[in-house]
CSV table of C-alpha atoms in Angstrom, one decimal:
chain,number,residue,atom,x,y,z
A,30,UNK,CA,14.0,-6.9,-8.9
A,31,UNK,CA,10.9,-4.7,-8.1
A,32,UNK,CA,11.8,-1.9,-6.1
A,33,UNK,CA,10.2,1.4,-4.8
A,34,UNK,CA,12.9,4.0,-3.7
A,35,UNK,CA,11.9,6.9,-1.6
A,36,UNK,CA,14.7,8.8,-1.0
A,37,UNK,CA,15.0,10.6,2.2
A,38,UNK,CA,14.7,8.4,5.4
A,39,UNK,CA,13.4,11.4,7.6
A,40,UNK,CA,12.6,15.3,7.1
A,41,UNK,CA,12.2,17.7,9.3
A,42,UNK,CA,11.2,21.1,8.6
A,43,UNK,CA,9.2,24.3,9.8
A,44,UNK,CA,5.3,24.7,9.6
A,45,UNK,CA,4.8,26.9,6.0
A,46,UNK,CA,7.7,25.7,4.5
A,47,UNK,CA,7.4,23.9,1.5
A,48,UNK,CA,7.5,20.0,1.6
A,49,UNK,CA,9.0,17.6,-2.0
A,50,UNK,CA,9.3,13.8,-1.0
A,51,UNK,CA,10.8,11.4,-3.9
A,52,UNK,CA,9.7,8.4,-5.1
A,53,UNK,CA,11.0,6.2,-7.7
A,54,UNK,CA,10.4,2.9,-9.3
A,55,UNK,CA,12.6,0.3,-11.0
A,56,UNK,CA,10.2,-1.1,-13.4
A,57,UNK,CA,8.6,-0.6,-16.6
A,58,UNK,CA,5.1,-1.7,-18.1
A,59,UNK,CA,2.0,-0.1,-16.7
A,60,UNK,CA,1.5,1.1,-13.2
A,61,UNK,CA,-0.8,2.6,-11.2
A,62,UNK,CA,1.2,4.7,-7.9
A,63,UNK,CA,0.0,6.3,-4.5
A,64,UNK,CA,1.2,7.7,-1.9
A,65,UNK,CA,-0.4,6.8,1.2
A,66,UNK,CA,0.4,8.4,4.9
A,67,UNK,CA,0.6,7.2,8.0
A,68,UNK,CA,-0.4,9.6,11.3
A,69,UNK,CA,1.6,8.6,14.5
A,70,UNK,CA,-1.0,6.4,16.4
A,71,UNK,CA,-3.3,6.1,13.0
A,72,UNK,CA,-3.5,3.4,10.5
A,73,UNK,CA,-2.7,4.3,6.5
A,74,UNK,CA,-4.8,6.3,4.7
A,75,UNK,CA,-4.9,7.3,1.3
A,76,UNK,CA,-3.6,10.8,0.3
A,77,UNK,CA,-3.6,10.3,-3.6
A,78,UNK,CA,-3.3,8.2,-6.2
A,79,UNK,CA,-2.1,8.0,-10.1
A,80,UNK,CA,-3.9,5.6,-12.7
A,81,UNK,CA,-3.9,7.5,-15.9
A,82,UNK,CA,-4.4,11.0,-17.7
A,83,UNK,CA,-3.0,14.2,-16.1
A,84,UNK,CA,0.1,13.6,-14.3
A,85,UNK,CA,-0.7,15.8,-12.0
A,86,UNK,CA,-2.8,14.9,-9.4
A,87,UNK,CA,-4.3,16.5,-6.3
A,88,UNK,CA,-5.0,14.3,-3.3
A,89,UNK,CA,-6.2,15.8,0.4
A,90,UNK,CA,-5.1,18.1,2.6
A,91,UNK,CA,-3.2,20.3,-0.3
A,92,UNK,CA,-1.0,17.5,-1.2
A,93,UNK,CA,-0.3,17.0,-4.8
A,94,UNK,CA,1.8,14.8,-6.8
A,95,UNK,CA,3.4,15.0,-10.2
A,96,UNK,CA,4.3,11.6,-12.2
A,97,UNK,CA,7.1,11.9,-14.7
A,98,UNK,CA,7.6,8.6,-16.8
A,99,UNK,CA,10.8,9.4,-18.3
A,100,UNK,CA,11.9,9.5,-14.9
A,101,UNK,CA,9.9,6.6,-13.5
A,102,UNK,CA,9.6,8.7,-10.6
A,103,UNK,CA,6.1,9.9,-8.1
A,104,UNK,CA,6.9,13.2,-6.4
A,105,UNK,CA,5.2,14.2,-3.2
A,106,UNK,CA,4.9,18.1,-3.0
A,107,UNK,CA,2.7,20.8,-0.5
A,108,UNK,CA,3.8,24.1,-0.7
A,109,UNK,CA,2.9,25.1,2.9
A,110,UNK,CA,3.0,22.5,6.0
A,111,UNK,CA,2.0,22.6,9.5
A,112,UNK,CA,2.4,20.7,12.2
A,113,UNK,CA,-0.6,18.5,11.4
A,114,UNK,CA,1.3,17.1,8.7
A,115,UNK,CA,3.7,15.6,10.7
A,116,UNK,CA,3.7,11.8,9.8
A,117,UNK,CA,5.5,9.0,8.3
A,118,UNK,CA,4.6,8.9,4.2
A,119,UNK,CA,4.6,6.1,2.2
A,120,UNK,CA,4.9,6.1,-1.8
A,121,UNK,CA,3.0,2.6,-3.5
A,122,UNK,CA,3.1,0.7,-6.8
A,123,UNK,CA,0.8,-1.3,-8.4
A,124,UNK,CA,1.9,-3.1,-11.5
A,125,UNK,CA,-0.8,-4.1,-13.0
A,126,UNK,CA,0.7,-6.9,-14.7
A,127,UNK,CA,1.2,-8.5,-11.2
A,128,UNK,CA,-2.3,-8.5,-10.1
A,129,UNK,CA,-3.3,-5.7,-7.2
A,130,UNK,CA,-0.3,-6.5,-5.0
A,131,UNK,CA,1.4,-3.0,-3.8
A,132,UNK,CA,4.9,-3.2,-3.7
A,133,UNK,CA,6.1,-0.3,-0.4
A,134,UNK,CA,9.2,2.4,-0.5
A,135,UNK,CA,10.4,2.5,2.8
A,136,UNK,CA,8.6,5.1,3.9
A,137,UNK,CA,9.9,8.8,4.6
A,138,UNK,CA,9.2,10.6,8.2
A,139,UNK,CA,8.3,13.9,8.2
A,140,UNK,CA,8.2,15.7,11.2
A,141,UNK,CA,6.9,19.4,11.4
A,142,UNK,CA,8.4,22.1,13.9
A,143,UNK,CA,5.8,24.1,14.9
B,23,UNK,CA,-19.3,3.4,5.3
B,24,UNK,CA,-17.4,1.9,8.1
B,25,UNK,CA,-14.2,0.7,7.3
B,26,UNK,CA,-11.9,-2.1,7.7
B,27,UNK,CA,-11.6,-3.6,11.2
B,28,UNK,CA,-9.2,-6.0,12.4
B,29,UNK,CA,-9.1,-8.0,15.5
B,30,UNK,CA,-7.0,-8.2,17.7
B,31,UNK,CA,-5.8,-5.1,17.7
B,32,UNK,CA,-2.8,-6.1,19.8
B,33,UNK,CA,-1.5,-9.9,20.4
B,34,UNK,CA,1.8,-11.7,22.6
B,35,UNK,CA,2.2,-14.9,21.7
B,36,UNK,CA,5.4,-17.2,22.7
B,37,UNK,CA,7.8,-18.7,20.2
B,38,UNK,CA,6.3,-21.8,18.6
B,39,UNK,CA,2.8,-21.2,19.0
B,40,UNK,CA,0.6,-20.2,16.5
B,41,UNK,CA,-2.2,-17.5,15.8
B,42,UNK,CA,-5.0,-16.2,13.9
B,43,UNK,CA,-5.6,-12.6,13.0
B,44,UNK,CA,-8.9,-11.3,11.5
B,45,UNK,CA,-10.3,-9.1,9.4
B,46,UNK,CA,-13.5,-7.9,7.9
B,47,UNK,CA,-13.5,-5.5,5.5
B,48,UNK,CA,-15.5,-2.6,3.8
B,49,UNK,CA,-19.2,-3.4,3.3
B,50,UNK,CA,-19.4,-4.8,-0.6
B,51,UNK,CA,-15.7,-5.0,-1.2
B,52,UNK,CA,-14.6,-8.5,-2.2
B,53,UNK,CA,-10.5,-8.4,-2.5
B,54,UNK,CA,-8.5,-8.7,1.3
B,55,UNK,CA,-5.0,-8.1,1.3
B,56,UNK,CA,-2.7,-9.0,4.5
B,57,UNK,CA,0.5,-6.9,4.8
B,58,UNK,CA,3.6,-7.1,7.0
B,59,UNK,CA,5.0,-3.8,8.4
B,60,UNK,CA,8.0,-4.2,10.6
B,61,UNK,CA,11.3,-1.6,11.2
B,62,UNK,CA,13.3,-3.5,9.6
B,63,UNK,CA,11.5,-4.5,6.1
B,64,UNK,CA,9.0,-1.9,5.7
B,65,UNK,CA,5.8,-3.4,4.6
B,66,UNK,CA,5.6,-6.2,2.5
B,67,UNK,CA,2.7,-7.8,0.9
B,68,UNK,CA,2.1,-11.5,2.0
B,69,UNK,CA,-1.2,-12.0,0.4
B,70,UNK,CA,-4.5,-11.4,-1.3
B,71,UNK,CA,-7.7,-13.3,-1.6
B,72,UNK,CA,-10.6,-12.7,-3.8
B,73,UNK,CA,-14.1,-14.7,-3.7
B,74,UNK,CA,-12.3,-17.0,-1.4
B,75,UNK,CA,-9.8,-17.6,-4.4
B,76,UNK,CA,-6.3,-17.0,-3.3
B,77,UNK,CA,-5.1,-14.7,-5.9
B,78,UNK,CA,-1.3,-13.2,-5.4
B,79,UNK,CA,1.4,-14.4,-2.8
B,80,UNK,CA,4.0,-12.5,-1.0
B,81,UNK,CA,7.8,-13.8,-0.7
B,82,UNK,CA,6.4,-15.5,2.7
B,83,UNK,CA,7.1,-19.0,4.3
B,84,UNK,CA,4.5,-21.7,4.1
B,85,UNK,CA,3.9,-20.8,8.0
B,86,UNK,CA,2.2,-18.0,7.1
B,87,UNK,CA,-1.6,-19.0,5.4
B,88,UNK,CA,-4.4,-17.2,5.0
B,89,UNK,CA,-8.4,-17.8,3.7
B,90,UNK,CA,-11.7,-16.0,3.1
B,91,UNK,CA,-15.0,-16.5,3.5
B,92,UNK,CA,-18.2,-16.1,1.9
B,93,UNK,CA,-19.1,-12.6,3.3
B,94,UNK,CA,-15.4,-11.7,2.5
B,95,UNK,CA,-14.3,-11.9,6.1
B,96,UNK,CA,-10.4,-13.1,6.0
B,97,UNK,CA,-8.5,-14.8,8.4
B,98,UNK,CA,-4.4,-15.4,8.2
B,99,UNK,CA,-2.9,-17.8,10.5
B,100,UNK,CA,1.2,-18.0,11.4
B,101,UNK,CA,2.4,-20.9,12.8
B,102,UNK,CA,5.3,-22.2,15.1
B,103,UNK,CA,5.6,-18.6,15.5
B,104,UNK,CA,9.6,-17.2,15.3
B,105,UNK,CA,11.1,-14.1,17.3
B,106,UNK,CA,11.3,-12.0,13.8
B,107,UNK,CA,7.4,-12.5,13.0
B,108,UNK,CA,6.9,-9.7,15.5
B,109,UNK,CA,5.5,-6.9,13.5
B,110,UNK,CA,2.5,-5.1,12.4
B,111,UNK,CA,-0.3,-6.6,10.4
B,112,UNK,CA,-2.5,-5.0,8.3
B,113,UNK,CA,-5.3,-5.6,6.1
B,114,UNK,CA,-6.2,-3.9,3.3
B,115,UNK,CA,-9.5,-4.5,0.9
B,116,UNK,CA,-10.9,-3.7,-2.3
B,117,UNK,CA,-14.3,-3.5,-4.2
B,118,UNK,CA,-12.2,-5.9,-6.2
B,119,UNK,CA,-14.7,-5.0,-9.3
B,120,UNK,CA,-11.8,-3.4,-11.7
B,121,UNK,CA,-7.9,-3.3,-11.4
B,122,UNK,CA,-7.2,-0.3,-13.4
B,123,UNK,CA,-9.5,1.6,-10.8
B,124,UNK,CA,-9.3,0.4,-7.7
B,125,UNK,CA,-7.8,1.6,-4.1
B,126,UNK,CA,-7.1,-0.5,-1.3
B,127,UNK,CA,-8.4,0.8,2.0
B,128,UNK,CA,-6.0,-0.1,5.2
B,129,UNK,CA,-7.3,-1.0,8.4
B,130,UNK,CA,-5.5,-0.2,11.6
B,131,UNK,CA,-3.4,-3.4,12.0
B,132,UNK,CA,-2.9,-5.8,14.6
B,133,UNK,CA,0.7,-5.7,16.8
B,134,UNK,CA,1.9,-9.5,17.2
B,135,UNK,CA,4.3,-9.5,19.7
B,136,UNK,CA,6.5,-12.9,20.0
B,137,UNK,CA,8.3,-13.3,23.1
């Protein structure tokens, strides 16, 4: 079965340290991947995405994320967070063999001491 | 732009009843998605419709239906409502012009409450 595994549940950590969230995927063929992130009180928004070419991409707010086919896996990482960041993050796949559907992780909450 | 509004924004309904959630999305995009975000499952995809064309389907009962309109306004309906639809909704929507490209833009979600 499709599945998208992000593996911590909740983080918490100190404003400046540095923040890695993991996402994997159990599926092959083509994919396009995002993370997206969800601000307590706010709706989704989209903080980067991954279709093709440099596997590393840069999204907003200093967030970047590295895809590693080999490892079918999506890495979240920003070096320095503060409290702003606090938030629940979700990592997305699109396999573009099944039409635009995203299939969900289940989410990891961050929360930020300040 | 503005983006993608969905009314109610909140909703109680009793067990066995049915309602209809709405959605408009961004100016010029064609593709609405409807998502299902609860504690327990995460968010799940239940549908997507494109020129009024229902184009991918979630692992969802039959209560749960959805449609489109001409301006790419989307309605989905649930009826005989149960205790464990209770959840968030959300909508999502697309220029729809190209797959490999595109993002889908979430709007803020409705809360159905089912007592």
């Amino acid at each position: 079965a499709q599945s998208v595994s992000q593996h911590n549940h909740h983080v918490i950590l100190s404003e400046a340290a540095s923040l890695e969230l993991g996402c994997n995927y159990s599926y092959g063929g083509t994919v396009n991947l995002f993370w997206y992130v969800q601000y307590p009180g706010q709706h989704l928004q989209l903080l980067l995405k991954y279709f093709s070419g440099d596997p590393l991409v840069k999204g907003i707010k200093g967030f970047e994320a590295e895809f590693i086919k080999s490892k079918f896996s999506f890495n979240l990482r920003k070096p320095s967070v503060q409290w702003s960041d606090t938030a629940e993050y979700f990592c997305a796949v699109r396999r573009q063999a099944a039409g635009n559907k995203l299939t969900f992780g289940g989410g990891t909450r961050v929360l930020v001491k300040p | 732009k503005a983006g993608v509004t969905q009314t109610p924004r909140y909703l109680i309904k009793t067990r066995g009843q049915q309602v209809t959630l709405s959605c408009s999305p961004i100016s010029g995009h064609r593709s609405v998605s409807w998502y299902q975000q609860t504690p327990g499952q995460g968010l799940q995809f239940l549908f997507e419709y494109f020129s009024e064309t229902q184009r991918n389907k979630g692992n969802f009962p039959g209560r749960f239906s959805g449609r489109q309109f001409s301006n790419s306004r989307s309605e989905m309906n649930v009826s005989t409502l149960e205790l464990g639809d209770s959840a968030l909704y959300l909508c999502a929507s697309r220029e729809g012009t190209a797959t490999s490209t595109d993002t889908q833009y979430f709007g803020p979600g409705t809360r159905l409450t089912v007592l």
